[in-house]
PDB file of C-alpha atoms in Angstrom:
ATOM      1  CA  UNK A   1       6.699 -69.000  18.183  1.00  0.00           C
ATOM      2  CA  UNK A   2       3.741 -67.779  20.244  1.00  0.00           C
ATOM      3  CA  UNK A   3       4.139 -64.272  21.584  1.00  0.00           C
ATOM      4  CA  UNK A   4       4.365 -65.343  25.237  1.00  0.00           C
ATOM      5  CA  UNK A   5       6.729 -68.203  24.376  1.00  0.00           C
ATOM      6  CA  UNK A   6       9.009 -65.854  22.462  1.00  0.00           C
ATOM      7  CA  UNK A   7       9.110 -63.503  25.411  1.00  0.00           C
ATOM      8  CA  UNK A   8       9.761 -66.360  27.814  1.00  0.00           C
ATOM      9  CA  UNK A   9      12.765 -67.379  25.753  1.00  0.00           C
ATOM     10  CA  UNK A  10      14.051 -63.815  25.864  1.00  0.00           C
ATOM     11  CA  UNK A  11      13.638 -63.710  29.616  1.00  0.00           C
ATOM     12  CA  UNK A  12      15.576 -66.951  30.115  1.00  0.00           C
ATOM     13  CA  UNK A  13      18.681 -64.822  29.592  1.00  0.00           C
ATOM     14  CA  UNK A  14      17.860 -62.728  32.641  1.00  0.00           C
ATOM     15  CA  UNK A  15      19.405 -63.191  36.050  1.00  0.00           C
ATOM     16  CA  UNK A  16      18.001 -61.493  39.150  1.00  0.00           C
ATOM     17  CA  UNK A  17      20.086 -58.450  39.993  1.00  0.00           C
ATOM     18  CA  UNK A  18      21.228 -57.859  36.405  1.00  0.00           C
ATOM     19  CA  UNK A  19      19.659 -55.742  33.644  1.00  0.00           C
ATOM     20  CA  UNK A  20      16.861 -57.495  31.791  1.00  0.00           C
ATOM     21  CA  UNK A  21      17.556 -58.413  28.127  1.00  0.00           C
ATOM     22  CA  UNK A  22      14.643 -56.380  26.812  1.00  0.00           C
ATOM     23  CA  UNK A  23      14.819 -54.076  23.837  1.00  0.00           C
ATOM     24  CA  UNK A  24      12.417 -51.263  22.875  1.00  0.00           C
ATOM     25  CA  UNK A  25      11.327 -53.403  19.930  1.00  0.00           C
ATOM     26  CA  UNK A  26       9.335 -55.642  22.238  1.00  0.00           C
ATOM     27  CA  UNK A  27       6.524 -53.130  22.432  1.00  0.00           C
ATOM     28  CA  UNK A  28       6.090 -53.267  18.666  1.00  0.00           C
ATOM     29  CA  UNK A  29       4.762 -56.803  19.077  1.00  0.00           C
ATOM     30  CA  UNK A  30       1.506 -55.483  20.534  1.00  0.00           C
ATOM     31  CA  UNK A  31       2.337 -56.141  24.175  1.00  0.00           C
ATOM     32  CA  UNK A  32       1.665 -53.351  26.654  1.00  0.00           C
ATOM     33  CA  UNK A  33       4.191 -52.266  29.246  1.00  0.00           C
ATOM     34  CA  UNK A  34       2.098 -53.697  32.067  1.00  0.00           C
ATOM     35  CA  UNK A  35       1.564 -57.028  30.284  1.00  0.00           C
ATOM     36  CA  UNK A  36       5.311 -57.257  29.794  1.00  0.00           C
ATOM     37  CA  UNK A  37       5.962 -56.402  33.432  1.00  0.00           C
ATOM     38  CA  UNK A  38       3.526 -59.062  34.655  1.00  0.00           C
ATOM     39  CA  UNK A  39       5.077 -61.682  32.403  1.00  0.00           C
ATOM     40  CA  UNK A  40       8.535 -60.856  33.725  1.00  0.00           C
ATOM     41  CA  UNK A  41       7.348 -61.160  37.317  1.00  0.00           C
ATOM     42  CA  UNK A  42       5.772 -64.561  36.595  1.00  0.00           C
ATOM     43  CA  UNK A  43       8.816 -65.806  34.694  1.00  0.00           C
ATOM     44  CA  UNK A  44      11.492 -64.781  37.175  1.00  0.00           C
ATOM     45  CA  UNK A  45      11.661 -64.100  40.889  1.00  0.00           C
ATOM     46  CA  UNK A  46      12.259 -60.364  40.611  1.00  0.00           C
ATOM     47  CA  UNK A  47      10.877 -57.813  43.009  1.00  0.00           C
ATOM     48  CA  UNK A  48       8.260 -55.742  41.194  1.00  0.00           C
ATOM     49  CA  UNK A  49      10.131 -52.463  41.721  1.00  0.00           C
ATOM     50  CA  UNK A  50      13.290 -54.013  40.224  1.00  0.00           C
ATOM     51  CA  UNK A  51      11.263 -55.128  37.213  1.00  0.00           C
ATOM     52  CA  UNK A  52       9.770 -51.684  36.762  1.00  0.00           C
ATOM     53  CA  UNK A  53      13.094 -49.876  37.108  1.00  0.00           C
ATOM     54  CA  UNK A  54      14.782 -52.243  34.664  1.00  0.00           C
ATOM     55  CA  UNK A  55      11.959 -52.017  32.140  1.00  0.00           C
ATOM     56  CA  UNK A  56      11.839 -48.253  32.458  1.00  0.00           C
ATOM     57  CA  UNK A  57      15.541 -47.953  31.752  1.00  0.00           C
ATOM     58  CA  UNK A  58      15.682 -50.493  28.941  1.00  0.00           C
ATOM     59  CA  UNK A  59      12.603 -49.076  27.205  1.00  0.00           C
ATOM     60  CA  UNK A  60      13.585 -45.462  27.727  1.00  0.00           C
ATOM     61  CA  UNK A  61      10.389 -44.758  29.658  1.00  0.00           C
ATOM     62  CA  UNK A  62      11.658 -42.894  32.723  1.00  0.00           C
ATOM     63  CA  UNK A  63      10.575 -39.596  31.139  1.00  0.00           C
ATOM     64  CA  UNK A  64       7.692 -40.838  28.992  1.00  0.00           C
ATOM     65  CA  UNK A  65       5.573 -42.897  31.389  1.00  0.00           C
ATOM     66  CA  UNK A  66       2.654 -40.896  32.717  1.00  0.00           C
ATOM     67  CA  UNK A  67       3.180 -41.833  36.357  1.00  0.00           C
ATOM     68  CA  UNK A  68       6.954 -42.135  36.320  1.00  0.00           C
ATOM     69  CA  UNK A  69       9.043 -39.923  38.545  1.00  0.00           C
ATOM     70  CA  UNK A  70       9.697 -36.510  36.980  1.00  0.00           C
ATOM     71  CA  UNK A  71      13.067 -34.889  37.405  1.00  0.00           C
ATOM     72  CA  UNK A  72      13.620 -33.446  40.864  1.00  0.00           C
ATOM     73  CA  UNK A  73      13.199 -29.725  40.238  1.00  0.00           C
ATOM     74  CA  UNK A  74      12.920 -26.664  42.439  1.00  0.00           C
ATOM     75  CA  UNK A  75       9.339 -26.528  43.674  1.00  0.00           C
ATOM     76  CA  UNK A  76       8.659 -23.290  41.798  1.00  0.00           C
ATOM     77  CA  UNK A  77       9.532 -25.075  38.539  1.00  0.00           C
ATOM     78  CA  UNK A  78       7.376 -28.106  39.289  1.00  0.00           C
ATOM     79  CA  UNK A  79       4.254 -25.969  38.922  1.00  0.00           C
ATOM     80  CA  UNK A  80       5.380 -24.455  35.614  1.00  0.00           C
ATOM     81  CA  UNK A  81       3.327 -25.233  32.507  1.00  0.00           C
ATOM     82  CA  UNK A  82       5.760 -23.591  30.116  1.00  0.00           C
ATOM     83  CA  UNK A  83       5.753 -25.421  26.790  1.00  0.00           C
ATOM     84  CA  UNK A  84       2.384 -27.073  27.482  1.00  0.00           C
ATOM     85  CA  UNK A  85      -0.884 -26.615  25.586  1.00  0.00           C
ATOM     86  CA  UNK A  86      -4.133 -26.695  27.539  1.00  0.00           C
ATOM     87  CA  UNK A  87      -7.756 -26.722  26.358  1.00  0.00           C
ATOM     88  CA  UNK A  88     -10.585 -25.751  28.717  1.00  0.00           C
ATOM     89  CA  UNK A  89     -14.267 -26.342  27.981  1.00  0.00           C
ATOM     90  CA  UNK A  90     -16.538 -23.672  29.405  1.00  0.00           C
ATOM     91  CA  UNK A  91     -13.361 -21.621  29.557  1.00  0.00           C
ATOM     92  CA  UNK A  92     -14.817 -18.169  28.940  1.00  0.00           C
ATOM     93  CA  UNK A  93     -16.811 -17.627  32.132  1.00  0.00           C
ATOM     94  CA  UNK A  94     -17.050 -18.465  35.815  1.00  0.00           C
ATOM     95  CA  UNK A  95     -14.690 -21.139  37.083  1.00  0.00           C
ATOM     96  CA  UNK A  96     -13.575 -21.961  33.562  1.00  0.00           C
ATOM     97  CA  UNK A  97     -12.402 -18.402  32.918  1.00  0.00           C
ATOM     98  CA  UNK A  98     -10.221 -18.495  36.029  1.00  0.00           C
ATOM     99  CA  UNK A  99      -8.841 -21.859  34.928  1.00  0.00           C
ATOM    100  CA  UNK A 100      -7.945 -20.371  31.537  1.00  0.00           C
ATOM    101  CA  UNK A 101      -6.205 -17.466  33.264  1.00  0.00           C
ATOM    102  CA  UNK A 102      -4.448 -19.739  35.756  1.00  0.00           C
ATOM    103  CA  UNK A 103      -2.952 -22.111  33.205  1.00  0.00           C
ATOM    104  CA  UNK A 104      -1.836 -19.160  31.080  1.00  0.00           C
ATOM    105  CA  UNK A 105      -0.234 -17.511  34.106  1.00  0.00           C
ATOM    106  CA  UNK A 106       1.625 -20.783  34.730  1.00  0.00           C
ATOM    107  CA  UNK A 107       3.051 -20.580  31.202  1.00  0.00           C
ATOM    108  CA  UNK A 108       0.748 -22.771  29.102  1.00  0.00           C
ATOM    109  CA  UNK A 109      -0.644 -21.845  25.721  1.00  0.00           C
ATOM    110  CA  UNK A 110      -4.418 -21.965  26.102  1.00  0.00           C
ATOM    111  CA  UNK A 111      -7.386 -22.936  23.934  1.00  0.00           C
ATOM    112  CA  UNK A 112     -10.672 -21.627  25.323  1.00  0.00           C
ATOM    113  CA  UNK A 113     -13.634 -23.765  24.261  1.00  0.00           C
ATOM    114  CA  UNK A 114     -17.014 -22.104  24.641  1.00  0.00           C
ATOM    115  CA  UNK A 115     -20.580 -22.509  23.402  1.00  0.00           C
ATOM    116  CA  UNK A 116     -22.594 -19.582  24.765  1.00  0.00           C
ATOM    117  CA  UNK A 117     -22.717 -16.405  22.688  1.00  0.00           C
ATOM    118  CA  UNK A 118     -23.264 -14.301  25.819  1.00  0.00           C
ATOM    119  CA  UNK A 119     -19.506 -13.790  26.148  1.00  0.00           C
ATOM    120  CA  UNK A 120     -16.938 -12.405  23.720  1.00  0.00           C
ATOM    121  CA  UNK A 121     -14.614 -15.363  23.991  1.00  0.00           C
ATOM    122  CA  UNK A 122     -12.268 -14.066  21.300  1.00  0.00           C
ATOM    123  CA  UNK A 123     -11.730 -10.819  23.213  1.00  0.00           C
ATOM    124  CA  UNK A 124     -11.161 -12.779  26.419  1.00  0.00           C
ATOM    125  CA  UNK A 125      -8.572 -14.935  24.650  1.00  0.00           C
ATOM    126  CA  UNK A 126      -6.805 -11.860  23.287  1.00  0.00           C
ATOM    127  CA  UNK A 127      -6.588 -10.334  26.767  1.00  0.00           C
ATOM    128  CA  UNK A 128      -5.243 -13.535  28.321  1.00  0.00           C
ATOM    129  CA  UNK A 129      -2.652 -13.885  25.554  1.00  0.00           C
ATOM    130  CA  UNK A 130      -1.364 -10.326  25.844  1.00  0.00           C
ATOM    131  CA  UNK A 131      -1.345 -10.374  29.657  1.00  0.00           C
ATOM    132  CA  UNK A 132       0.766 -13.529  29.855  1.00  0.00           C
ATOM    133  CA  UNK A 133       2.804 -13.476  26.638  1.00  0.00           C
ATOM    134  CA  UNK A 134       1.353 -16.795  25.529  1.00  0.00           C
ATOM    135  CA  UNK A 135      -0.867 -18.004  22.702  1.00  0.00           C
ATOM    136  CA  UNK A 136      -4.565 -18.089  23.514  1.00  0.00           C
ATOM    137  CA  UNK A 137      -7.349 -18.784  21.025  1.00  0.00           C
ATOM    138  CA  UNK A 138     -11.102 -19.278  21.412  1.00  0.00           C
ATOM    139  CA  UNK A 139     -12.995 -22.145  19.739  1.00  0.00           C
ATOM    140  CA  UNK A 140     -16.758 -22.528  19.719  1.00  0.00           C
ATOM    141  CA  UNK A 141     -17.879 -26.121  20.258  1.00  0.00           C
ATOM    142  CA  UNK A 142     -20.747 -27.998  21.903  1.00  0.00           C
ATOM    143  CA  UNK A 143     -19.524 -30.701  24.294  1.00  0.00           C
ATOM    144  CA  UNK A 144     -22.743 -32.686  23.828  1.00  0.00           C
ATOM    145  CA  UNK A 145     -21.743 -33.256  20.200  1.00  0.00           C
ATOM    146  CA  UNK A 146     -19.166 -36.055  20.440  1.00  0.00           C
ATOM    147  CA  UNK A 147     -17.977 -35.678  16.862  1.00  0.00           C
ATOM    148  CA  UNK A 148     -17.875 -31.905  17.150  1.00  0.00           C
ATOM    149  CA  UNK A 149     -15.772 -31.754  20.325  1.00  0.00           C
ATOM    150  CA  UNK A 150     -13.388 -34.345  18.903  1.00  0.00           C
ATOM    151  CA  UNK A 151     -12.893 -32.252  15.759  1.00  0.00           C
ATOM    152  CA  UNK A 152     -12.316 -29.182  17.930  1.00  0.00           C
ATOM    153  CA  UNK A 153      -9.613 -30.876  20.004  1.00  0.00           C
ATOM    154  CA  UNK A 154      -7.989 -32.236  16.858  1.00  0.00           C
ATOM    155  CA  UNK A 155      -7.994 -28.721  15.382  1.00  0.00           C
ATOM    156  CA  UNK A 156      -6.399 -27.355  18.554  1.00  0.00           C
ATOM    157  CA  UNK A 157      -3.709 -30.027  18.368  1.00  0.00           C
ATOM    158  CA  UNK A 158      -2.950 -29.115  14.753  1.00  0.00           C
ATOM    159  CA  UNK A 159      -2.943 -25.356  15.282  1.00  0.00           C
ATOM    160  CA  UNK A 160      -0.920 -25.422  18.506  1.00  0.00           C
ATOM    161  CA  UNK A 161       1.342 -28.298  17.452  1.00  0.00           C
ATOM    162  CA  UNK A 162       0.411 -30.589  20.335  1.00  0.00           C
ATOM    163  CA  UNK A 163      -2.048 -30.956  23.217  1.00  0.00           C
ATOM    164  CA  UNK A 164      -1.076 -31.814  26.788  1.00  0.00           C
ATOM    165  CA  UNK A 165      -3.900 -30.839  29.163  1.00  0.00           C
ATOM    166  CA  UNK A 166      -7.680 -30.882  28.790  1.00  0.00           C
ATOM    167  CA  UNK A 167      -9.959 -29.470  31.477  1.00  0.00           C
ATOM    168  CA  UNK A 168     -13.531 -30.725  31.068  1.00  0.00           C
ATOM    169  CA  UNK A 169     -15.256 -27.891  32.867  1.00  0.00           C
ATOM    170  CA  UNK A 170     -18.465 -27.136  30.929  1.00  0.00           C
ATOM    171  CA  UNK A 171     -21.568 -27.651  33.040  1.00  0.00           C
ATOM    172  CA  UNK A 172     -25.125 -26.531  33.708  1.00  0.00           C
ATOM    173  CA  UNK A 173     -27.563 -26.770  36.613  1.00  0.00           C
ATOM    174  CA  UNK A 174     -31.335 -26.930  36.933  1.00  0.00           C
ATOM    175  CA  UNK A 175     -33.611 -26.936  39.945  1.00  0.00           C
ATOM    176  CA  UNK A 176     -36.708 -29.124  40.013  1.00  0.00           C
ATOM    177  CA  UNK A 177     -38.353 -31.479  42.440  1.00  0.00           C
ATOM    178  CA  UNK A 178     -37.330 -34.930  41.254  1.00  0.00           C
ATOM    179  CA  UNK A 179     -40.912 -35.967  40.576  1.00  0.00           C
ATOM    180  CA  UNK A 180     -41.405 -32.930  38.336  1.00  0.00           C
ATOM    181  CA  UNK A 181     -38.484 -33.373  35.934  1.00  0.00           C
ATOM    182  CA  UNK A 182     -39.481 -33.911  32.340  1.00  0.00           C
ATOM    183  CA  UNK A 183     -37.336 -36.399  30.428  1.00  0.00           C
ATOM    184  CA  UNK A 184     -35.897 -33.499  28.422  1.00  0.00           C
ATOM    185  CA  UNK A 185     -35.004 -31.463  31.525  1.00  0.00           C
ATOM    186  CA  UNK A 186     -33.248 -34.384  33.169  1.00  0.00           C
ATOM    187  CA  UNK A 187     -31.491 -35.344  29.947  1.00  0.00           C
ATOM    188  CA  UNK A 188     -30.257 -31.802  29.283  1.00  0.00           C
ATOM    189  CA  UNK A 189     -28.298 -31.757  32.533  1.00  0.00           C
ATOM    190  CA  UNK A 190     -26.830 -35.219  32.023  1.00  0.00           C
ATOM    191  CA  UNK A 191     -25.895 -34.497  28.405  1.00  0.00           C
ATOM    192  CA  UNK A 192     -23.713 -31.520  29.329  1.00  0.00           C
ATOM    193  CA  UNK A 193     -22.372 -32.485  32.751  1.00  0.00           C
ATOM    194  CA  UNK A 194     -21.770 -36.196  32.242  1.00  0.00           C
ATOM    195  CA  UNK A 195     -21.981 -37.152  28.571  1.00  0.00           C
ATOM    196  CA  UNK A 196     -20.232 -33.976  27.432  1.00  0.00           C
ATOM    197  CA  UNK A 197     -17.440 -34.417  29.969  1.00  0.00           C
ATOM    198  CA  UNK A 198     -16.925 -37.996  28.793  1.00  0.00           C
ATOM    199  CA  UNK A 199     -16.932 -37.021  25.111  1.00  0.00           C
ATOM    200  CA  UNK A 200     -14.332 -34.351  25.875  1.00  0.00           C
ATOM    201  CA  UNK A 201     -12.117 -36.745  27.818  1.00  0.00           C
ATOM    202  CA  UNK A 202     -12.517 -39.491  25.234  1.00  0.00           C
ATOM    203  CA  UNK A 203     -11.471 -37.185  22.397  1.00  0.00           C
ATOM    204  CA  UNK A 204      -8.511 -35.992  24.459  1.00  0.00           C
ATOM    205  CA  UNK A 205      -7.499 -39.564  25.278  1.00  0.00           C
ATOM    206  CA  UNK A 206      -7.341 -40.504  21.613  1.00  0.00           C
ATOM    207  CA  UNK A 207      -4.829 -37.711  21.104  1.00  0.00           C
ATOM    208  CA  UNK A 208      -2.900 -38.505  24.284  1.00  0.00           C
ATOM    209  CA  UNK A 209      -2.682 -42.198  23.462  1.00  0.00           C
ATOM    210  CA  UNK A 210      -0.885 -41.379  20.222  1.00  0.00           C
ATOM    211  CA  UNK A 211       1.498 -38.909  21.854  1.00  0.00           C
ATOM    212  CA  UNK A 212       2.136 -41.154  24.877  1.00  0.00           C
ATOM    213  CA  UNK A 213       1.063 -38.788  27.633  1.00  0.00           C
ATOM    214  CA  UNK A 214      -1.623 -36.332  28.668  1.00  0.00           C
ATOM    215  CA  UNK A 215      -3.698 -34.966  31.502  1.00  0.00           C
ATOM    216  CA  UNK A 216      -7.466 -34.708  31.958  1.00  0.00           C
ATOM    217  CA  UNK A 217      -9.005 -32.656  34.766  1.00  0.00           C
ATOM    218  CA  UNK A 218     -12.761 -32.761  35.404  1.00  0.00           C
ATOM    219  CA  UNK A 219     -14.672 -30.040  37.214  1.00  0.00           C
ATOM    220  CA  UNK A 220     -17.064 -31.973  39.440  1.00  0.00           C
ATOM    221  CA  UNK A 221     -18.744 -30.546  42.577  1.00  0.00           C
ATOM    222  CA  UNK A 222     -19.308 -31.118  46.265  1.00  0.00           C
ATOM    223  CA  UNK A 223     -22.754 -32.165  45.024  1.00  0.00           C
ATOM    224  CA  UNK A 224     -21.049 -35.405  43.990  1.00  0.00           C
ATOM    225  CA  UNK A 225     -20.583 -36.413  47.618  1.00  0.00           C
ATOM    226  CA  UNK A 226     -23.581 -34.899  49.423  1.00  0.00           C
ATOM    227  CA  UNK A 227     -27.112 -33.643  48.802  1.00  0.00           C
ATOM    228  CA  UNK A 228     -27.277 -29.858  48.812  1.00  0.00           C
ATOM    229  CA  UNK A 229     -30.166 -28.109  50.543  1.00  0.00           C
ATOM    230  CA  UNK A 230     -32.516 -26.307  50.320  1.00  0.00           C
ATOM    231  CA  UNK A 231     -32.427 -26.448  46.497  1.00  0.00           C
ATOM    232  CA  UNK A 232     -33.690 -29.561  44.717  1.00  0.00           C
ATOM    233  CA  UNK A 233     -31.244 -30.657  42.014  1.00  0.00           C
ATOM    234  CA  UNK A 234     -31.220 -34.433  41.765  1.00  0.00           C
ATOM    235  CA  UNK A 235     -30.094 -34.433  38.129  1.00  0.00           C
ATOM    236  CA  UNK A 236     -27.141 -32.144  38.829  1.00  0.00           C
ATOM    237  CA  UNK A 237     -26.088 -34.139  41.886  1.00  0.00           C
ATOM    238  CA  UNK A 238     -26.271 -37.414  39.973  1.00  0.00           C
ATOM    239  CA  UNK A 239     -24.331 -36.025  37.024  1.00  0.00           C
ATOM    240  CA  UNK A 240     -21.468 -34.886  39.253  1.00  0.00           C
ATOM    241  CA  UNK A 241     -21.409 -38.085  41.302  1.00  0.00           C
ATOM    242  CA  UNK A 242     -21.167 -40.042  38.082  1.00  0.00           C
ATOM    243  CA  UNK A 243     -18.365 -37.795  36.900  1.00  0.00           C
ATOM    244  CA  UNK A 244     -16.233 -38.509  39.975  1.00  0.00           C
ATOM    245  CA  UNK A 245     -16.514 -42.255  39.492  1.00  0.00           C
ATOM    246  CA  UNK A 246     -15.976 -41.897  35.756  1.00  0.00           C
ATOM    247  CA  UNK A 247     -12.679 -40.153  36.519  1.00  0.00           C
ATOM    248  CA  UNK A 248     -11.612 -43.039  38.747  1.00  0.00           C
ATOM    249  CA  UNK A 249     -12.477 -45.567  36.052  1.00  0.00           C
ATOM    250  CA  UNK A 250     -10.650 -43.666  33.326  1.00  0.00           C
ATOM    251  CA  UNK A 251      -7.635 -43.137  35.586  1.00  0.00           C
ATOM    252  CA  UNK A 252      -7.209 -46.919  35.776  1.00  0.00           C
ATOM    253  CA  UNK A 253      -7.967 -47.636  32.114  1.00  0.00           C
ATOM    254  CA  UNK A 254      -5.725 -44.879  30.776  1.00  0.00           C
ATOM    255  CA  UNK A 255      -2.868 -45.078  33.275  1.00  0.00           C
ATOM    256  CA  UNK A 256      -0.359 -45.897  30.511  1.00  0.00           C
ATOM    257  CA  UNK A 257      -0.827 -42.545  28.811  1.00  0.00           C
ATOM    258  CA  UNK A 258      -3.052 -40.166  30.761  1.00  0.00           C
ATOM    259  CA  UNK A 259      -3.657 -38.917  34.290  1.00  0.00           C
ATOM    260  CA  UNK A 260      -7.297 -38.207  35.196  1.00  0.00           C
ATOM    261  CA  UNK A 261      -8.399 -36.240  38.260  1.00  0.00           C
ATOM    262  CA  UNK A 262     -11.425 -34.316  39.552  1.00  0.00           C
ATOM    263  CA  UNK A 263     -11.770 -31.007  41.335  1.00  0.00           C
ATOM    264  CA  UNK A 264     -14.970 -30.571  43.354  1.00  0.00           C
ATOM    265  CA  UNK A 265     -15.645 -26.938  44.271  1.00  0.00           C
ATOM    266  CA  UNK A 266     -18.169 -25.911  46.880  1.00  0.00           C
ATOM    267  CA  UNK A 267     -20.185 -22.696  46.581  1.00  0.00           C
ATOM    268  CA  UNK A 268     -18.305 -20.367  44.235  1.00  0.00           C
ATOM    269  CA  UNK A 269     -19.212 -16.704  43.734  1.00  0.00           C
ATOM    270  CA  UNK A 270     -19.959 -16.854  40.016  1.00  0.00           C
ATOM    271  CA  UNK A 271     -22.713 -15.091  38.084  1.00  0.00           C
ATOM    272  CA  UNK A 272     -24.729 -18.327  38.352  1.00  0.00           C
ATOM    273  CA  UNK A 273     -24.772 -18.096  42.145  1.00  0.00           C
ATOM    274  CA  UNK A 274     -25.902 -14.460  41.995  1.00  0.00           C
ATOM    275  CA  UNK A 275     -29.244 -15.481  40.465  1.00  0.00           C
ATOM    276  CA  UNK A 276     -30.270 -17.737  43.365  1.00  0.00           C
ATOM    277  CA  UNK A 277     -32.831 -16.732  46.024  1.00  0.00           C
ATOM    278  CA  UNK A 278     -31.455 -15.040  49.137  1.00  0.00           C
ATOM    279  CA  UNK A 279     -32.973 -17.696  51.403  1.00  0.00           C
ATOM    280  CA  UNK A 280     -30.840 -20.308  49.662  1.00  0.00           C
ATOM    281  CA  UNK A 281     -27.714 -18.239  50.222  1.00  0.00           C
ATOM    282  CA  UNK A 282     -28.590 -17.688  53.881  1.00  0.00           C
ATOM    283  CA  UNK A 283     -28.925 -21.454  54.340  1.00  0.00           C
ATOM    284  CA  UNK A 284     -25.584 -22.099  52.637  1.00  0.00           C
ATOM    285  CA  UNK A 285     -23.764 -19.526  54.768  1.00  0.00           C
ATOM    286  CA  UNK A 286     -25.138 -21.186  57.890  1.00  0.00           C
ATOM    287  CA  UNK A 287     -23.611 -24.495  56.751  1.00  0.00           C
ATOM    288  CA  UNK A 288     -20.188 -23.332  55.539  1.00  0.00           C
ATOM    289  CA  UNK A 289     -17.627 -23.176  58.371  1.00  0.00           C
ATOM    290  CA  UNK A 290     -15.686 -20.560  56.385  1.00  0.00           C
ATOM    291  CA  UNK A 291     -18.812 -18.355  56.481  1.00  0.00           C
ATOM    292  CA  UNK A 292     -18.249 -17.034  52.966  1.00  0.00           C
ATOM    293  CA  UNK A 293     -18.351 -18.045  49.332  1.00  0.00           C
ATOM    294  CA  UNK A 294     -15.195 -18.877  47.412  1.00  0.00           C
ATOM    295  CA  UNK A 295     -14.079 -16.378  44.793  1.00  0.00           C
ATOM    296  CA  UNK A 296     -13.374 -18.169  41.481  1.00  0.00           C
ATOM    297  CA  UNK A 297      -9.744 -16.986  41.460  1.00  0.00           C
ATOM    298  CA  UNK A 298      -9.134 -18.967  44.666  1.00  0.00           C
ATOM    299  CA  UNK A 299      -9.384 -22.136  42.574  1.00  0.00           C
ATOM    300  CA  UNK A 300      -6.522 -21.212  40.254  1.00  0.00           C
ATOM    301  CA  UNK A 301      -3.865 -22.919  42.334  1.00  0.00           C
ATOM    302  CA  UNK A 302      -5.567 -26.302  42.518  1.00  0.00           C
ATOM    303  CA  UNK A 303      -6.085 -26.441  38.749  1.00  0.00           C
ATOM    304  CA  UNK A 304      -2.421 -25.589  38.134  1.00  0.00           C
ATOM    305  CA  UNK A 305      -1.490 -28.278  40.664  1.00  0.00           C
ATOM    306  CA  UNK A 306      -3.549 -30.915  38.836  1.00  0.00           C
ATOM    307  CA  UNK A 307      -2.293 -29.811  35.417  1.00  0.00           C
ATOM    308  CA  UNK A 308       1.395 -29.742  36.351  1.00  0.00           C
ATOM    309  CA  UNK A 309       4.143 -32.126  37.448  1.00  0.00           C
ATOM    310  CA  UNK A 310       3.393 -31.052  41.015  1.00  0.00           C
ATOM    311  CA  UNK A 311       0.754 -33.807  40.981  1.00  0.00           C
ATOM    312  CA  UNK A 312       2.757 -36.284  38.887  1.00  0.00           C
ATOM    313  CA  UNK A 313       1.838 -39.326  41.030  1.00  0.00           C
ATOM    314  CA  UNK A 314      -1.818 -38.409  41.476  1.00  0.00           C
ATOM    315  CA  UNK A 315      -4.512 -39.965  39.318  1.00  0.00           C
ATOM    316  CA  UNK A 316      -8.129 -40.861  40.065  1.00  0.00           C
ATOM    317  CA  UNK A 317      -8.302 -38.305  42.880  1.00  0.00           C
ATOM    318  CA  UNK A 318     -11.145 -35.947  43.754  1.00  0.00           C
ATOM    319  CA  UNK A 319      -9.951 -32.729  45.396  1.00  0.00           C
ATOM    320  CA  UNK A 320     -12.684 -31.006  47.420  1.00  0.00           C
ATOM    321  CA  UNK A 321     -12.356 -27.208  47.749  1.00  0.00           C
ATOM    322  CA  UNK A 322     -15.308 -26.052  49.826  1.00  0.00           C
ATOM    323  CA  UNK A 323     -14.330 -23.992  52.897  1.00  0.00           C
ATOM    324  CA  UNK A 324     -15.179 -26.965  55.092  1.00  0.00           C
ATOM    325  CA  UNK A 325     -18.768 -27.289  53.826  1.00  0.00           C
ATOM    326  CA  UNK A 326     -18.695 -31.084  53.545  1.00  0.00           C
ATOM    327  CA  UNK A 327     -17.011 -31.669  56.923  1.00  0.00           C
ATOM    328  CA  UNK A 328     -19.645 -31.157  59.676  1.00  0.00           C
TER     329      UNK A 328
END
């Protein structure tokens, strides 16, 4: 019997208001949860929420579906990452370092992924581990190497036992008038900020799809939604704008097994900012209602929020943290 015909016969046993005659074995026939749901809705006059609740219960998916309701816990427990494993690209400096610290402080075991040799990532990992009584290890990997970052995430999964959260944070910036970019200069920015973020998320998704759940968080930028001045950075702006829409697309495609969200910081007081001309900083301060830069540690809470069950029903979102910079 054809697959849909076989299912239709199964569903003939169902009566609205009673449990659906669906066993977990149905999913072994290559039919996704959402395909099954849609077929049930077409076959019988059930309300969609009744169908979902019945399917969830019959298939044992209340706790395993990515966007299902988590248990109602005390709010302090909802933000806990105890028992989770998180990997952060660019996790040894700037925003990424604070993300590594934040997820460790929330209870996660942490894998710091780095590429620059300007930082002693192993020493940083040791400090984070001892300060939070968790496991923290550093891995060197280049996010622009799709095969390399996939092998790194697979290694992390093996060494930690599982992988639950991946923060695609690695990024670079360059400042050129658009007409002056060389192909290599433009490509370098896109390779790290856009291609590298996608390769990281793709490798994570392959792991999450097998395990049934996971969480990807992208570090984007306010540059995704406006054009910063006075600096000229068309490649950076385009890479971050693309990243925000990529996150939305992946959130829809991967909804069965992975949440995907973006965080878009404004001007953050990292070592990168310190190298910029004073006239740029003066211009920024005149445009930020908060009249100050954000310290990297002020972003810790939003990354824990995105990584935890506190944001269990959020996917495809872009959270802007900018002191009001994008509002006027």
